[in-house]
GROMACS .gro file of C-alpha atoms in nm:
model
  504
    1MET     CA    1   0.010   0.001  -0.015
    2GLU     CA    2   0.292   0.231   0.054
    3ARG     CA    3   0.364   0.206  -0.319
    4VAL     CA    4   0.014   0.347  -0.392
    5LEU     CA    5  -0.048   0.621  -0.141
    6PRO     CA    6   0.105   0.951  -0.093
    7GLY     CA    7   0.367   0.987   0.167
    8PHE     CA    8   0.168   1.228   0.400
    9VAL     CA    9  -0.116   0.991   0.376
   10ASN     CA   10   0.092   0.691   0.474
   11VAL     CA   11   0.220   0.876   0.784
   12GLY     CA   12  -0.125   0.976   0.881
   13ILE     CA   13  -0.240   0.624   0.863
   14GLU     CA   14   0.064   0.496   1.047
   15LYS     CA   15  -0.007   0.732   1.347
   16MET     CA   16  -0.375   0.637   1.346
   17ILE     CA   17  -0.268   0.262   1.362
   18GLU     CA   18  -0.019   0.328   1.638
   19PHE     CA   19  -0.289   0.509   1.845
   20ALA     CA   20  -0.525   0.213   1.821
   21TYR     CA   21  -0.228  -0.026   1.898
   22SER     CA   22  -0.133   0.191   2.216
   23PHE     CA   23  -0.473   0.041   2.389
   24GLU     CA   24  -0.334  -0.324   2.342
   25PRO     CA   25  -0.178  -0.347   2.704
   26TYR     CA   26  -0.512  -0.254   2.853
   27PHE     CA   27  -0.704  -0.538   2.646
   28ALA     CA   28  -0.443  -0.802   2.650
   29PRO     CA   29  -0.558  -0.922   3.008
   30THR     CA   30  -0.911  -0.982   2.867
   31VAL     CA   31  -0.783  -1.291   2.677
   32VAL     CA   32  -0.852  -1.524   2.989
   33LEU     CA   33  -1.084  -1.780   2.842
   34VAL     CA   34  -0.807  -2.019   2.672
   35PRO     CA   35  -0.571  -2.210   2.895
   36ALA     CA   36  -0.215  -2.169   2.799
   37PHE     CA   37  -0.192  -2.557   2.760
   38VAL     CA   38  -0.471  -2.561   2.481
   39LYS     CA   39  -0.243  -2.318   2.283
   40GLU     CA   40   0.065  -2.533   2.343
   41GLY     CA   41  -0.137  -2.835   2.220
   42VAL     CA   42  -0.242  -2.668   1.886
   43GLU     CA   43   0.110  -2.549   1.826
   44SER     CA   44   0.236  -2.918   1.876
   45LEU     CA   45  -0.031  -3.045   1.641
   46SER     CA   46   0.065  -2.763   1.391
   47GLN     CA   47   0.437  -2.900   1.389
   48THR     CA   48   0.313  -3.258   1.366
   49THR     CA   49   0.071  -3.217   1.068
   50GLY     CA   50   0.267  -2.931   0.889
   51GLN     CA   51  -0.034  -2.716   0.886
   52ASP     CA   52  -0.011  -2.353   1.000
   53VAL     CA   53  -0.158  -2.276   1.351
   54GLU     CA   54  -0.416  -2.024   1.225
   55THR     CA   55  -0.577  -2.271   1.006
   56LEU     CA   56  -0.577  -2.555   1.257
   57GLU     CA   57  -0.725  -2.315   1.522
   58TYR     CA   58  -1.012  -2.218   1.290
   59LEU     CA   59  -1.076  -2.569   1.196
   60LEU     CA   60  -1.078  -2.689   1.555
   61GLY     CA   61  -1.305  -2.392   1.652
   62MET     CA   62  -1.556  -2.498   1.399
   63LEU     CA   63  -1.563  -2.878   1.512
   64ILE     CA   64  -1.568  -2.767   1.881
   65CYS     CA   65  -1.910  -2.623   1.815
   66TYR     CA   66  -2.062  -2.965   1.811
   67PRO     CA   67  -1.991  -3.081   2.159
   68LEU     CA   68  -2.086  -2.717   2.284
   69GLY     CA   69  -2.406  -2.753   2.083
   70MET     CA   70  -2.490  -3.077   2.276
   71ILE     CA   71  -2.423  -2.883   2.600
   72MET     CA   72  -2.649  -2.605   2.486
   73LEU     CA   73  -2.916  -2.871   2.408
   74SER     CA   74  -2.908  -2.987   2.764
   75LEU     CA   75  -2.924  -2.660   2.934
   76PRO     CA   76  -3.248  -2.518   3.063
   77HIS     CA   77  -3.442  -2.251   2.848
   78GLY     CA   78  -3.377  -1.904   2.925
   79LYS     CA   79  -3.097  -1.664   3.051
   80VAL     CA   80  -2.856  -1.986   3.104
   81LYS     CA   81  -2.858  -2.057   2.738
   82HIS     CA   82  -2.789  -1.692   2.643
   83LEU     CA   83  -2.498  -1.663   2.892
   84PHE     CA   84  -2.358  -1.987   2.769
   85SER     CA   85  -2.381  -1.887   2.407
   86PHE     CA   86  -2.198  -1.533   2.491
   87ILE     CA   87  -1.924  -1.703   2.695
   88LEU     CA   88  -1.841  -1.980   2.460
   89GLY     CA   89  -1.861  -1.742   2.163
   90ALA     CA   90  -1.609  -1.532   2.331
   91PHE     CA   91  -1.388  -1.830   2.408
   92LEU     CA   92  -1.410  -1.927   2.023
   93LEU     CA   93  -1.299  -1.574   1.926
   94GLN     CA   94  -1.001  -1.568   2.184
   95PHE     CA   95  -0.899  -1.921   2.050
   96THR     CA   96  -0.873  -1.820   1.700
   97ILE     CA   97  -0.808  -1.443   1.699
   98GLY     CA   98  -0.664  -1.381   2.043
   99ILE     CA   99  -0.687  -1.028   2.163
  100GLN     CA  100  -0.875  -0.917   1.839
  101TRP     CA  101  -1.170  -1.061   2.000
  102ILE     CA  102  -1.220  -0.723   2.181
  103HIS     CA  103  -1.349  -0.573   1.847
  104GLN     CA  104  -1.672  -0.793   1.879
  105LEU     CA  105  -1.721  -0.684   2.230
  106ILE     CA  106  -1.673  -0.296   2.189
  107SER     CA  107  -1.884  -0.288   1.865
  108SER     CA  108  -2.171  -0.494   2.036
  109VAL     CA  109  -2.163  -0.264   2.338
  110VAL     CA  110  -2.173   0.050   2.157
  111ALA     CA  111  -2.445  -0.058   1.921
  112TYR     CA  112  -2.652  -0.163   2.223
  113ALA     CA  113  -2.586   0.183   2.393
  114ILE     CA  114  -2.721   0.340   2.060
  115PHE     CA  115  -3.034   0.103   2.080
  116LEU     CA  116  -3.082   0.218   2.446
  117ILE     CA  117  -3.032   0.588   2.387
  118PHE     CA  118  -3.212   0.661   2.048
  119PRO     CA  119  -3.550   0.564   1.924
  120ALA     CA  120  -3.602   0.292   1.682
  121LYS     CA  121  -3.650   0.534   1.400
  122SER     CA  122  -3.297   0.680   1.456
  123ALA     CA  123  -3.122   0.367   1.555
  124LYS     CA  124  -3.224   0.182   1.230
  125THR     CA  125  -2.989   0.434   1.068
  126LEU     CA  126  -2.730   0.500   1.334
  127VAL     CA  127  -2.648   0.133   1.413
  128PRO     CA  128  -2.608   0.042   1.047
  129ILE     CA  129  -2.379   0.341   0.976
  130PHE     CA  130  -2.192   0.251   1.283
  131ALA     CA  131  -2.145  -0.116   1.212
  132MET     CA  132  -2.036  -0.040   0.836
  133VAL     CA  133  -1.789   0.236   0.965
  134TYR     CA  134  -1.627  -0.030   1.192
  135ILE     CA  135  -1.594  -0.309   0.953
  136THR     CA  136  -1.474  -0.046   0.698
  137ALA     CA  137  -1.202   0.066   0.932
  138GLY     CA  138  -1.094  -0.302   0.989
  139HIS     CA  139  -1.103  -0.378   0.624
  140LEU     CA  140  -0.875  -0.078   0.558
  141HIS     CA  141  -0.634  -0.168   0.853
  142ARG     CA  142  -0.608  -0.514   0.716
  143GLN     CA  143  -0.545  -0.406   0.372
  144TYR     CA  144  -0.292  -0.151   0.472
  145ILE     CA  145  -0.081  -0.384   0.694
  146ASN     CA  146  -0.132  -0.710   0.511
  147TYR     CA  147  -0.222  -0.622   0.137
  148LEU     CA  148  -0.348  -0.944  -0.062
  149GLY     CA  149  -0.268  -1.137   0.257
  150TRP     CA  150  -0.499  -1.431   0.358
  151ASP     CA  151  -0.430  -1.441   0.719
  152MET     CA  152  -0.726  -1.465   0.984
  153ASP     CA  153  -0.805  -1.167   1.174
  154PHE     CA  154  -1.115  -1.012   1.327
  155THR     CA  155  -1.264  -0.895   1.009
  156GLY     CA  156  -1.424  -1.217   0.917
  157PRO     CA  157  -1.641  -1.238   1.253
  158GLN     CA  158  -1.687  -0.866   1.232
  159MET     CA  159  -1.851  -0.906   0.893
  160VAL     CA  160  -2.104  -1.167   1.047
  161LEU     CA  161  -2.159  -0.930   1.344
  162THR     CA  162  -2.227  -0.636   1.099
  163MET     CA  163  -2.517  -0.817   0.939
  164LYS     CA  164  -2.656  -0.916   1.273
  165LEU     CA  165  -2.647  -0.557   1.418
  166TYR     CA  166  -2.774  -0.428   1.095
  167SER     CA  167  -3.063  -0.670   1.065
  168LEU     CA  168  -3.140  -0.623   1.449
  169ALA     CA  169  -3.168  -0.228   1.397
  170TYR     CA  170  -3.443  -0.281   1.129
  171ASN     CA  171  -3.591  -0.575   1.326
  172LEU     CA  172  -3.670  -0.327   1.629
  173TYR     CA  173  -3.794  -0.033   1.386
  174ASP     CA  174  -4.026  -0.288   1.212
  175GLY     CA  175  -4.151  -0.391   1.526
  176GLU     CA  176  -4.220  -0.049   1.668
  177LEU     CA  177  -4.409   0.026   1.343
  178ILE     CA  178  -4.614  -0.295   1.364
  179LYS     CA  179  -4.685  -0.220   1.736
  180LYS     CA  180  -4.809   0.127   1.652
  181GLY     CA  181  -5.011  -0.004   1.347
  182LYS     CA  182  -4.800   0.215   1.093
  183ALA     CA  183  -4.617  -0.081   0.927
  184ASP     CA  184  -4.508   0.022   0.574
  185ARG     CA  185  -4.461  -0.217   0.296
  186ALA     CA  186  -4.107  -0.312   0.382
  187SER     CA  187  -4.215  -0.378   0.750
  188GLN     CA  188  -4.514  -0.585   0.647
  189LYS     CA  189  -4.266  -0.820   0.426
  190CYS     CA  190  -4.029  -0.856   0.725
  191ALA     CA  191  -4.298  -0.901   0.992
  192SER     CA  192  -4.223  -1.249   1.074
  193THR     CA  193  -3.855  -1.127   1.218
  194ALA     CA  194  -3.971  -0.799   1.364
  195VAL     CA  195  -3.869  -0.761   1.751
  196ALA     CA  196  -4.124  -0.591   1.981
  197SER     CA  197  -3.852  -0.452   2.220
  198LEU     CA  198  -3.490  -0.428   2.272
  199PRO     CA  199  -3.354  -0.759   2.426
  200GLY     CA  200  -3.186  -0.768   2.762
  201ILE     CA  201  -2.801  -0.738   2.760
  202ILE     CA  202  -2.747  -1.104   2.824
  203GLU     CA  203  -2.977  -1.202   2.562
  204TYR     CA  204  -2.833  -0.964   2.309
  205LEU     CA  205  -2.466  -1.076   2.383
  206GLY     CA  206  -2.568  -1.433   2.354
  207TYR     CA  207  -2.701  -1.329   1.987
  208THR     CA  208  -2.418  -1.129   1.882
  209PHE     CA  209  -2.145  -1.394   2.029
  210CYS     CA  210  -2.357  -1.700   1.945
  211PHE     CA  211  -2.083  -1.966   1.950
  212ALA     CA  212  -2.242  -2.156   1.654
  213THR     CA  213  -2.245  -1.847   1.432
  214VAL     CA  214  -1.955  -1.627   1.538
  215LEU     CA  215  -1.677  -1.777   1.329
  216ALA     CA  216  -1.854  -1.832   1.011
  217GLY     CA  217  -2.209  -1.729   1.034
  218PRO     CA  218  -2.478  -1.764   0.909
  219ALA     CA  219  -2.615  -1.452   1.030
  220TYR     CA  220  -2.976  -1.526   1.088
  221GLU     CA  221  -3.221  -1.274   1.281
  222TYR     CA  222  -3.256  -1.238   1.625
  223THR     CA  223  -3.605  -1.389   1.667
  224PHE     CA  224  -3.473  -1.744   1.538
  225TYR     CA  225  -3.210  -1.736   1.804
  226ALA     CA  226  -3.423  -1.603   2.093
  227HIS     CA  227  -3.688  -1.884   2.007
  228ALA     CA  228  -3.445  -2.150   2.029
  229CYS     CA  229  -3.314  -2.031   2.354
  230ASP     CA  230  -3.651  -1.959   2.541
  231GLY     CA  231  -3.818  -2.270   2.425
  232SER     CA  232  -4.092  -2.095   2.237
  233LEU     CA  233  -3.989  -2.272   1.893
  234LEU     CA  234  -4.076  -2.614   2.047
  235TYR     CA  235  -4.328  -2.554   2.328
  236ASP     CA  236  -4.620  -2.336   2.389
  237LYS     CA  237  -4.664  -2.110   2.713
  238SER     CA  238  -4.813  -2.412   2.910
  239GLY     CA  239  -4.503  -2.614   2.826
  240LYS     CA  240  -4.688  -2.838   2.573
  241PRO     CA  241  -4.508  -2.947   2.246
  242ARG     CA  242  -4.630  -2.740   1.939
  243GLY     CA  243  -4.611  -3.065   1.768
  244LYS     CA  244  -4.416  -3.382   1.741
  245ILE     CA  245  -4.053  -3.259   1.788
  246PRO     CA  246  -3.844  -3.416   1.502
  247SER     CA  247  -3.503  -3.573   1.584
  248GLN     CA  248  -3.230  -3.344   1.513
  249VAL     CA  249  -2.946  -3.613   1.472
  250TRP     CA  250  -2.959  -3.639   1.078
  251PRO     CA  251  -3.035  -3.268   1.031
  252THR     CA  252  -2.691  -3.246   1.217
  253LEU     CA  253  -2.504  -3.530   1.073
  254ARG     CA  254  -2.594  -3.442   0.714
  255PRO     CA  255  -2.417  -3.103   0.697
  256LEU     CA  256  -2.141  -3.222   0.941
  257LEU     CA  257  -2.051  -3.524   0.709
  258GLY     CA  258  -2.112  -3.303   0.401
  259SER     CA  259  -1.875  -3.035   0.527
  260LEU     CA  260  -1.605  -3.294   0.586
  261VAL     CA  261  -1.637  -3.415   0.234
  262CYS     CA  262  -1.602  -3.069   0.101
  263LEU     CA  263  -1.300  -3.013   0.310
  264GLY     CA  264  -1.145  -3.307   0.134
  265ILE     CA  265  -1.234  -3.201  -0.203
  266PHE     CA  266  -1.098  -2.844  -0.151
  267VAL     CA  267  -0.754  -2.983  -0.003
  268VAL     CA  268  -0.723  -3.211  -0.286
  269GLY     CA  269  -0.880  -3.007  -0.570
  270ASN     CA  270  -0.700  -2.678  -0.476
  271GLY     CA  271  -0.361  -2.869  -0.457
  272MET     CA  272  -0.411  -2.981  -0.824
  273TYR     CA  273  -0.545  -2.641  -0.949
  274PRO     CA  274  -0.433  -2.363  -0.745
  275LEU     CA  275  -0.549  -2.023  -0.857
  276LEU     CA  276  -0.285  -1.831  -0.675
  277ASN     CA  277   0.075  -1.895  -0.635
  278PRO     CA  278   0.073  -2.181  -0.350
  279PHE     CA  279   0.433  -2.088  -0.245
  280ASP     CA  280   0.350  -1.708  -0.209
  281PRO     CA  281  -0.006  -1.623  -0.267
  282GLN     CA  282   0.040  -1.279  -0.131
  283ASN     CA  283   0.315  -1.154  -0.347
  284ALA     CA  284   0.398  -1.387  -0.640
  285VAL     CA  285   0.215  -1.360  -0.960
  286PRO     CA  286  -0.103  -1.578  -0.961
  287VAL     CA  287  -0.086  -1.912  -1.140
  288LEU     CA  288  -0.414  -1.788  -1.340
  289ILE     CA  289  -0.193  -1.505  -1.503
  290SER     CA  290   0.151  -1.673  -1.486
  291GLU     CA  291   0.381  -1.660  -1.801
  292ALA     CA  292   0.309  -2.039  -1.841
  293MET     CA  293  -0.062  -2.011  -1.827
  294LEU     CA  294  -0.087  -1.698  -2.049
  295ALA     CA  295   0.113  -1.912  -2.317
  296LYS     CA  296  -0.160  -2.163  -2.329
  297PRO     CA  297  -0.485  -2.115  -2.558
  298ALA     CA  298  -0.767  -1.926  -2.417
  299TYR     CA  299  -0.998  -2.219  -2.395
  300GLU     CA  300  -0.725  -2.419  -2.209
  301ARG     CA  301  -0.682  -2.121  -1.957
  302TYR     CA  302  -1.037  -2.081  -1.912
  303ALA     CA  303  -1.096  -2.453  -1.843
  304TYR     CA  304  -0.819  -2.432  -1.571
  305SER     CA  305  -0.970  -2.118  -1.410
  306TRP     CA  306  -1.329  -2.284  -1.399
  307LEU     CA  307  -1.162  -2.573  -1.222
  308ALA     CA  308  -0.978  -2.370  -0.996
  309LEU     CA  309  -1.274  -2.161  -0.898
  310PHE     CA  310  -1.485  -2.461  -0.846
  311PHE     CA  311  -1.247  -2.608  -0.594
  312VAL     CA  312  -1.195  -2.282  -0.407
  313ARG     CA  313  -1.573  -2.273  -0.338
  314PHE     CA  314  -1.549  -2.591  -0.137
  315LYS     CA  315  -1.373  -2.415   0.153
  316TYR     CA  316  -1.679  -2.193   0.188
  317TYR     CA  317  -1.893  -2.502   0.162
  318PHE     CA  318  -1.709  -2.669   0.433
  319ALA     CA  319  -1.730  -2.356   0.670
  320TRP     CA  320  -2.119  -2.298   0.592
  321MET     CA  321  -2.229  -2.664   0.615
  322ASN     CA  322  -2.029  -2.719   0.940
  323ALA     CA  323  -2.195  -2.431   1.102
  324GLU     CA  324  -2.544  -2.543   0.977
  325GLY     CA  325  -2.482  -2.877   1.170
  326ALA     CA  326  -2.363  -2.685   1.481
  327ASN     CA  327  -2.691  -2.488   1.475
  328ASN     CA  328  -2.919  -2.776   1.428
  329ILE     CA  329  -2.780  -2.986   1.698
  330TRP     CA  330  -2.953  -2.743   1.955
  331TYR     CA  331  -3.255  -2.678   1.723
  332ALA     CA  332  -3.138  -2.331   1.634
  333GLY     CA  333  -3.169  -2.423   1.272
  334PHE     CA  334  -3.532  -2.570   1.310
  335GLU     CA  335  -3.780  -2.330   1.153
  336GLY     CA  336  -4.073  -2.455   1.409
  337PHE     CA  337  -4.417  -2.589   1.364
  338ASP     CA  338  -4.705  -2.479   1.124
  339ASP     CA  339  -5.076  -2.414   1.220
  340LYS     CA  340  -5.128  -2.785   1.194
  341GLY     CA  341  -4.846  -2.871   1.430
  342LEU     CA  342  -4.620  -3.015   1.144
  343PRO     CA  343  -4.264  -2.941   1.127
  344LYS     CA  344  -4.162  -2.671   0.876
  345GLY     CA  345  -3.819  -2.787   0.806
  346TRP     CA  346  -3.456  -2.687   0.891
  347GLU     CA  347  -3.366  -2.393   0.663
  348VAL     CA  348  -3.283  -2.122   0.953
  349ALA     CA  349  -2.909  -2.190   0.954
  350ASN     CA  350  -2.875  -2.351   0.579
  351ASN     CA  351  -2.634  -2.112   0.410
  352ILE     CA  352  -2.556  -2.305   0.076
  353ASP     CA  353  -2.737  -2.536  -0.151
  354VAL     CA  354  -2.432  -2.680  -0.326
  355ILE     CA  355  -2.616  -2.875  -0.602
  356GLN     CA  356  -2.865  -2.587  -0.678
  357PHE     CA  357  -2.570  -2.332  -0.710
  358GLU     CA  358  -2.348  -2.542  -0.918
  359THR     CA  359  -2.657  -2.611  -1.164
  360ALA     CA  360  -2.825  -2.285  -1.132
  361PRO     CA  361  -3.002  -2.194  -1.458
  362ASN     CA  362  -2.994  -1.832  -1.407
  363LEU     CA  363  -2.820  -1.549  -1.179
  364LYS     CA  364  -3.132  -1.514  -0.947
  365THR     CA  365  -3.123  -1.890  -0.853
  366LEU     CA  366  -2.751  -1.884  -0.818
  367SER     CA  367  -2.758  -1.588  -0.599
  368SER     CA  368  -3.028  -1.721  -0.398
  369ALA     CA  369  -2.836  -2.061  -0.333
  370TRP     CA  370  -2.497  -1.897  -0.227
  371ASN     CA  371  -2.431  -1.743   0.122
  372LYS     CA  372  -2.812  -1.742   0.168
  373LYS     CA  373  -2.819  -1.541   0.487
  374THR     CA  374  -2.602  -1.263   0.336
  375ALA     CA  375  -2.850  -1.271   0.041
  376ASN     CA  376  -3.149  -1.255   0.284
  377TRP     CA  377  -2.958  -0.953   0.460
  378LEU     CA  378  -2.891  -0.752   0.146
  379ALA     CA  379  -3.248  -0.841   0.012
  380LYS     CA  380  -3.449  -0.752   0.313
  381TYR     CA  381  -3.242  -0.465   0.455
  382VAL     CA  382  -3.081  -0.318   0.145
  383TYR     CA  383  -3.267  -0.405  -0.180
  384ILE     CA  384  -3.623  -0.336  -0.054
  385ARG     CA  385  -3.532  -0.037   0.139
  386THR     CA  386  -3.381   0.127  -0.140
  387GLY     CA  387  -3.661   0.078  -0.395
  388GLY     CA  388  -3.512  -0.222  -0.550
  389SER     CA  389  -3.179  -0.072  -0.640
  390LEU     CA  390  -2.929  -0.349  -0.793
  391PHE     CA  391  -2.651  -0.100  -0.792
  392ALA     CA  392  -2.718  -0.011  -0.416
  393THR     CA  393  -2.734  -0.395  -0.331
  394TYR     CA  394  -2.420  -0.490  -0.511
  395GLY     CA  395  -2.238  -0.188  -0.405
  396MET     CA  396  -2.338  -0.260  -0.025
  397SER     CA  397  -2.199  -0.625  -0.090
  398ALA     CA  398  -1.878  -0.500  -0.210
  399PHE     CA  399  -1.854  -0.225   0.053
  400TRP     CA  400  -1.920  -0.508   0.314
  401HIS     CA  401  -1.659  -0.738   0.167
  402GLY     CA  402  -1.390  -0.476   0.184
  403PHE     CA  403  -1.207  -0.260  -0.064
  404TYR     CA  404  -0.976  -0.468  -0.283
  405PRO     CA  405  -1.048  -0.356  -0.658
  406GLY     CA  406  -1.121  -0.712  -0.751
  407TYR     CA  407  -1.440  -0.693  -0.533
  408TYR     CA  408  -1.575  -0.387  -0.715
  409LEU     CA  409  -1.480  -0.508  -1.070
  410PHE     CA  410  -1.694  -0.804  -0.987
  411PHE     CA  411  -1.992  -0.659  -0.820
  412LEU     CA  412  -2.019  -0.361  -1.069
  413SER     CA  413  -2.027  -0.624  -1.368
  414VAL     CA  414  -2.289  -0.843  -1.210
  415PRO     CA  415  -2.565  -0.596  -1.296
  416LEU     CA  416  -2.464  -0.638  -1.651
  417LEU     CA  417  -2.546  -1.004  -1.615
  418SER     CA  418  -2.853  -0.927  -1.446
  419PHE     CA  419  -2.994  -0.711  -1.719
  420CYS     CA  420  -2.917  -0.965  -1.997
  421GLU     CA  421  -3.080  -1.222  -1.779
  422ARG     CA  422  -3.400  -1.009  -1.731
  423LEU     CA  423  -3.409  -0.937  -2.105
  424GLY     CA  424  -3.379  -1.296  -2.202
  425ARG     CA  425  -3.655  -1.410  -1.955
  426LYS     CA  426  -3.878  -1.151  -2.126
  427LYS     CA  427  -3.802  -1.219  -2.488
  428LEU     CA  428  -3.652  -1.567  -2.520
  429THR     CA  429  -3.771  -1.779  -2.236
  430PRO     CA  430  -4.151  -1.777  -2.362
  431ARG     CA  431  -4.014  -1.870  -2.707
  432PHE     CA  432  -3.790  -2.149  -2.630
  433ASP     CA  433  -3.879  -2.290  -2.279
  434ASN     CA  434  -4.085  -2.576  -2.281
  435GLY     CA  435  -4.115  -2.616  -1.898
  436SER     CA  436  -3.857  -2.913  -1.871
  437LYS     CA  437  -3.618  -2.861  -1.595
  438TRP     CA  438  -3.339  -3.035  -1.807
  439GLY     CA  439  -3.466  -2.926  -2.167
  440PRO     CA  440  -3.236  -2.801  -2.420
  441TYR     CA  441  -3.323  -2.447  -2.335
  442SER     CA  442  -3.265  -2.493  -1.972
  443ILE     CA  443  -2.920  -2.689  -2.048
  444VAL     CA  444  -2.821  -2.373  -2.253
  445CYS     CA  445  -2.907  -2.146  -1.961
  446ARG     CA  446  -2.731  -2.353  -1.711
  447LEU     CA  447  -2.413  -2.349  -1.902
  448ALA     CA  448  -2.429  -1.985  -2.008
  449THR     CA  449  -2.501  -1.893  -1.631
  450SER     CA  450  -2.187  -2.109  -1.526
  451LEU     CA  451  -1.952  -1.984  -1.782
  452MET     CA  452  -2.039  -1.613  -1.763
  453THR     CA  453  -2.030  -1.602  -1.373
  454GLU     CA  454  -1.715  -1.781  -1.364
  455TYR     CA  455  -1.570  -1.518  -1.599
  456MET     CA  456  -1.702  -1.233  -1.390
  457ILE     CA  457  -1.583  -1.379  -1.057
  458GLN     CA  458  -1.249  -1.418  -1.116
  459PRO     CA  459  -1.132  -1.076  -0.984
  460PHE     CA  460  -1.309  -1.168  -0.662
  461GLN     CA  461  -1.043  -1.411  -0.589
  462LEU     CA  462  -0.734  -1.220  -0.767
  463LEU     CA  463  -0.829  -0.915  -0.550
  464ALA     CA  464  -0.550  -0.668  -0.719
  465PHE     CA  465  -0.674  -0.438  -0.980
  466ASP     CA  466  -0.353  -0.499  -1.211
  467TRP     CA  467  -0.415  -0.884  -1.173
  468SER     CA  468  -0.760  -0.859  -1.234
  469VAL     CA  469  -0.742  -0.641  -1.552
  470ILE     CA  470  -0.456  -0.868  -1.692
  471ASN     CA  471  -0.693  -1.175  -1.648
  472TRP     CA  472  -0.977  -1.024  -1.809
  473LYS     CA  473  -0.734  -0.830  -2.084
  474ASN     CA  474  -0.625  -1.169  -2.197
  475TYR     CA  475  -0.970  -1.283  -2.266
  476TYR     CA  476  -1.006  -0.977  -2.463
  477PHE     CA  477  -1.286  -0.889  -2.211
  478ALA     CA  478  -1.498  -1.143  -2.399
  479GLY     CA  479  -1.760  -1.179  -2.121
  480HIS     CA  480  -1.835  -0.797  -2.103
  481ILE     CA  481  -1.843  -0.782  -2.479
  482ILE     CA  482  -2.089  -1.089  -2.509
  483CYS     CA  483  -2.331  -0.922  -2.254
  484VAL     CA  484  -2.340  -0.613  -2.441
  485VAL     CA  485  -2.385  -0.791  -2.789
  486PHE     CA  486  -2.647  -1.005  -2.645
  487TYR     CA  487  -2.846  -0.703  -2.486
  488VAL     CA  488  -2.833  -0.524  -2.794
  489LEU     CA  489  -2.947  -0.810  -3.026
  490VAL     CA  490  -3.201  -0.931  -2.812
  491SER     CA  491  -3.370  -0.597  -2.763
  492MET     CA  492  -3.426  -0.582  -3.119
  493LEU     CA  493  -3.648  -0.883  -3.099
  494PRO     CA  494  -4.020  -0.805  -3.088
  495ASN     CA  495  -4.204  -0.906  -2.770
  496PRO     CA  496  -4.331  -1.254  -2.774
  497PRO     CA  497  -4.718  -1.300  -2.809
  498PRO     CA  498  -4.905  -1.345  -2.503
  499PRO     CA  499  -4.984  -1.705  -2.391
  500LYS     CA  500  -5.305  -1.841  -2.509
  501LYS     CA  501  -5.587  -1.833  -2.256
  502LYS     CA  502  -5.702  -2.187  -2.183
  503ASP     CA  503  -6.068  -2.266  -2.259
  504VAL     CA  504  -6.271  -2.293  -1.938
   0.00000   0.00000   0.00000
């Protein structure tokens, strides 16, 4: 970063970082939940397996959530569960990121103070602003001291917390409008997750630090967490079950086993088709744009990049599926019962549908299957609150991810795909779609969605502007050109005739 920014800017940033670090001696004593022998054991295991300490800590932190979930299940409903959730969430953060856990506590407490002091109408603006400013500072700090680095720090958990705080601010606002009988269109759409009053501090910290979501999400709304902790998800006020309570064994084992398979696929596949330089991913030229790769034909380079990105996704599949099982084990992922007392399902903590994502026939289906709770957050608290603005939604997503140029190149290119998809749905689908899920038209759509998305998303992994542009340039910006040509040509087609009315 020093190469890019002017000297006086670097001096100013370094002074701010030095000021922030001056508080470290005051916060260091707060790291008291992880015994020294635990850290020593992880370091010994790291030397034995050849894996870096950070990766092992994160992996063990994810797996520990399962025995913790069994304890959570056995605890009585009420404050005990909230307190356990908070303390064990703090433990996991101290175990994986050490002193940086304090960011989660500070931002949670400050946001709670805003909720206490200001009315819901103001808090639904102030808390999201505060949360976004905090994560922004974290991203900028990370990029300044560790540009293009992939080391773990507090920004990952802070991104999850940002969604929780942002959502809760609107949940409380919606709850107030509904209580006053003044619910607007957006509040009515989000009525099922509205919160009538500010939770107590223990309940609140139990949610923001929830051990099952603190490391990798998913950031589902407060109501789902609260209902799982107070027992109202399964029992009515008299203590009678709302229906036949389903077993959580398979909903727990299925994502756990799936996550382990995904972890294995990632380790093997990423080793065979690395996207970045495996010896120095931070500084060395990525494999994708190395001299040896650029010397190959375009189709061969693209096939390699498709496989590399395919295997990269499995590390996300592992984290999300593992977290899903950790929530399901204590029914936090259970949706509850319908009016007839029948179980609704286990979608609360489900954050990925692998098959649906990998075979998506359109961008809408693809987006809804990937990182579902983030898509839910963007849809409910950005998209519908900004009058359906795609640029605001994708812009917020990029802003939330950080400030690497690759994010913005990707997110600002996605609307181009969306426009083409909408046009194709309007003018081509009525002409060619025969309703068959795997008919010729559907297969073409699935291939086009996969090929175009993989082209657009490459900068998201490359991060740097020059690396991203070099990559697209060596494809002659074909993906963007195809989108523009498609839009122009299809726009010229007449609208298809309306469907014939069926005889009554």
